[in-house]
């Protein structure tokens, strides 16, 4: 799991989100909203593929909401099964509040 958790405001621009992801060498940021949300590089690519001008979009325009989460006590095999089942690459880890993010790369590294 990656910590500290990188977050961004729902009101930030998509360009700010992409710059933060590039600076931190990550592919997703948690957006502190209710329901829980993340913005990922895939969300940005989908917006570009749909012909949207990402320089004018806000994070809230492209983020994924109602994201699945994991608890810190899950086994890596359970996390891998969740990611496969839901077709996702990032899973926020929550224990009352956010504590980190686990990616498919983390799972692959751990299980190999």
Short mmCIF file of C-alpha atoms in Angstrom, two decimals:
data_model
loop_
_atom_site.label_atom_id
_atom_site.label_comp_id
_atom_site.label_asym_id
_atom_site.label_seq_id
_atom_site.Cartn_x
_atom_site.Cartn_y
_atom_site.Cartn_z
CA UNK A 1 0.00 0.00 0.00
CA UNK A 2 1.21 3.49 -0.83
CA UNK A 3 1.37 6.06 1.92
CA UNK A 4 1.09 8.90 2.48
CA UNK A 5 -2.13 9.02 0.53
CA UNK A 6 -2.21 11.58 -2.25
CA UNK A 7 -5.43 13.58 -2.44
CA UNK A 8 -6.90 16.32 -4.58
CA UNK A 9 -9.93 18.57 -4.34
CA UNK A 10 -12.93 17.85 -6.54
CA UNK A 11 -12.71 21.50 -7.62
CA UNK A 12 -9.12 21.18 -8.88
CA UNK A 13 -8.58 21.12 -12.62
CA UNK A 14 -7.86 17.86 -14.38
CA UNK A 15 -4.55 19.44 -15.46
CA UNK A 16 -3.63 19.95 -11.78
CA UNK A 17 -4.51 16.32 -11.07
CA UNK A 18 -2.36 15.07 -13.95
CA UNK A 19 0.55 17.26 -12.85
CA UNK A 20 0.27 15.94 -9.28
CA UNK A 21 0.16 12.34 -10.51
CA UNK A 22 3.22 12.91 -12.70
CA UNK A 23 5.12 14.68 -9.89
CA UNK A 24 4.40 11.81 -7.46
CA UNK A 25 4.81 9.09 -10.14
CA UNK A 26 1.38 7.63 -9.39
CA UNK A 27 -1.74 6.90 -11.44
CA UNK A 28 -4.60 7.81 -9.08
CA UNK A 29 -5.56 10.37 -6.47
CA UNK A 30 -8.24 10.16 -3.81
CA UNK A 31 -10.90 12.85 -4.05
CA UNK A 32 -12.29 13.57 -0.61
CA UNK A 33 -16.03 13.51 -1.30
CA UNK A 34 -19.11 11.65 -0.21
CA UNK A 35 -19.53 9.12 -1.68
CA UNK A 36 -15.86 8.21 -1.93
CA UNK A 37 -14.15 9.00 -5.23
CA UNK A 38 -10.84 8.77 -7.06
CA UNK A 39 -9.46 10.28 -10.23
CA UNK A 40 -7.11 8.07 -12.21
CA UNK A 41 -5.07 8.29 -15.35
CA UNK A 42 -7.70 6.05 -16.95
CA UNK A 43 -10.42 8.60 -16.12
CA UNK A 44 -8.34 11.29 -17.85
CA UNK A 45 -7.66 9.11 -20.89
CA UNK A 46 -11.37 8.32 -21.17
CA UNK A 47 -12.18 12.06 -21.17
CA UNK A 48 -9.58 12.69 -23.89
CA UNK A 49 -10.90 9.77 -25.95
CA UNK A 50 -14.39 11.27 -25.65
CA UNK A 51 -13.06 14.49 -27.18
CA UNK A 52 -13.26 16.56 -24.02
CA UNK A 53 -10.88 19.47 -23.44
CA UNK A 54 -9.20 18.41 -20.20
CA UNK A 55 -7.65 21.86 -19.75
CA UNK A 56 -11.16 23.13 -18.98
CA UNK A 57 -12.47 20.21 -16.91
CA UNK A 58 -12.59 19.93 -13.14
CA UNK A 59 -11.75 16.72 -11.29
CA UNK A 60 -15.44 16.34 -10.45
CA UNK A 61 -16.18 16.07 -14.19
CA UNK A 62 -14.06 12.93 -14.69
CA UNK A 63 -13.66 11.25 -11.28
CA UNK A 64 -14.98 7.80 -10.48
CA UNK A 65 -17.47 7.82 -7.60
CA UNK A 66 -18.71 5.13 -5.23
CA UNK A 67 -15.32 3.45 -5.36
CA UNK A 68 -14.70 0.14 -3.69
CA UNK A 69 -12.39 0.21 -0.68
CA UNK A 70 -10.35 -2.28 1.29
CA UNK A 71 -9.60 -2.53 4.98
CA UNK A 72 -6.00 -2.79 6.20
CA UNK A 73 -6.54 -6.34 7.48
CA UNK A 74 -7.38 -7.91 4.10
CA UNK A 75 -5.00 -10.49 2.66
CA UNK A 76 -3.35 -9.59 -0.62
CA UNK A 77 -5.15 -12.45 -2.34
CA UNK A 78 -8.48 -10.93 -1.26
CA UNK A 79 -7.42 -7.54 -2.60
CA UNK A 80 -6.38 -9.15 -5.90
CA UNK A 81 -9.74 -10.93 -6.13
CA UNK A 82 -11.60 -7.64 -5.49
CA UNK A 83 -9.61 -5.84 -8.18
CA UNK A 84 -10.26 -8.63 -10.66
CA UNK A 85 -13.93 -8.90 -9.78
CA UNK A 86 -14.57 -5.16 -10.06
CA UNK A 87 -12.17 -4.57 -12.97
CA UNK A 88 -10.21 -1.88 -11.12
CA UNK A 89 -6.53 -1.01 -10.74
CA UNK A 90 -6.62 1.12 -7.57
CA UNK A 91 -8.21 0.44 -4.22
CA UNK A 92 -8.24 3.00 -1.42
CA UNK A 93 -7.53 1.48 1.98
CA UNK A 94 -9.90 2.77 4.65
CA UNK A 95 -9.95 2.28 8.41
CA UNK A 96 -12.56 4.84 9.53
CA UNK A 97 -10.61 7.28 7.33
CA UNK A 98 -8.29 6.85 4.37
CA UNK A 99 -4.94 5.28 5.25
CA UNK A 100 -3.44 4.48 1.85
CA UNK A 101 -3.91 3.25 -1.70
CA UNK A 102 -3.14 -0.16 -3.11
CA UNK A 103 -2.57 -0.55 -6.83
CA UNK A 104 -2.49 -3.53 -9.14
CA UNK A 105 1.27 -2.98 -9.33
CA UNK A 106 1.50 -3.36 -5.54
CA UNK A 107 -0.46 -6.61 -5.72
CA UNK A 108 1.66 -8.00 -8.55
CA UNK A 109 4.91 -7.13 -6.75
CA UNK A 110 3.72 -8.73 -3.53
CA UNK A 111 2.37 -11.93 -5.06
CA UNK A 112 5.28 -12.56 -7.45
#
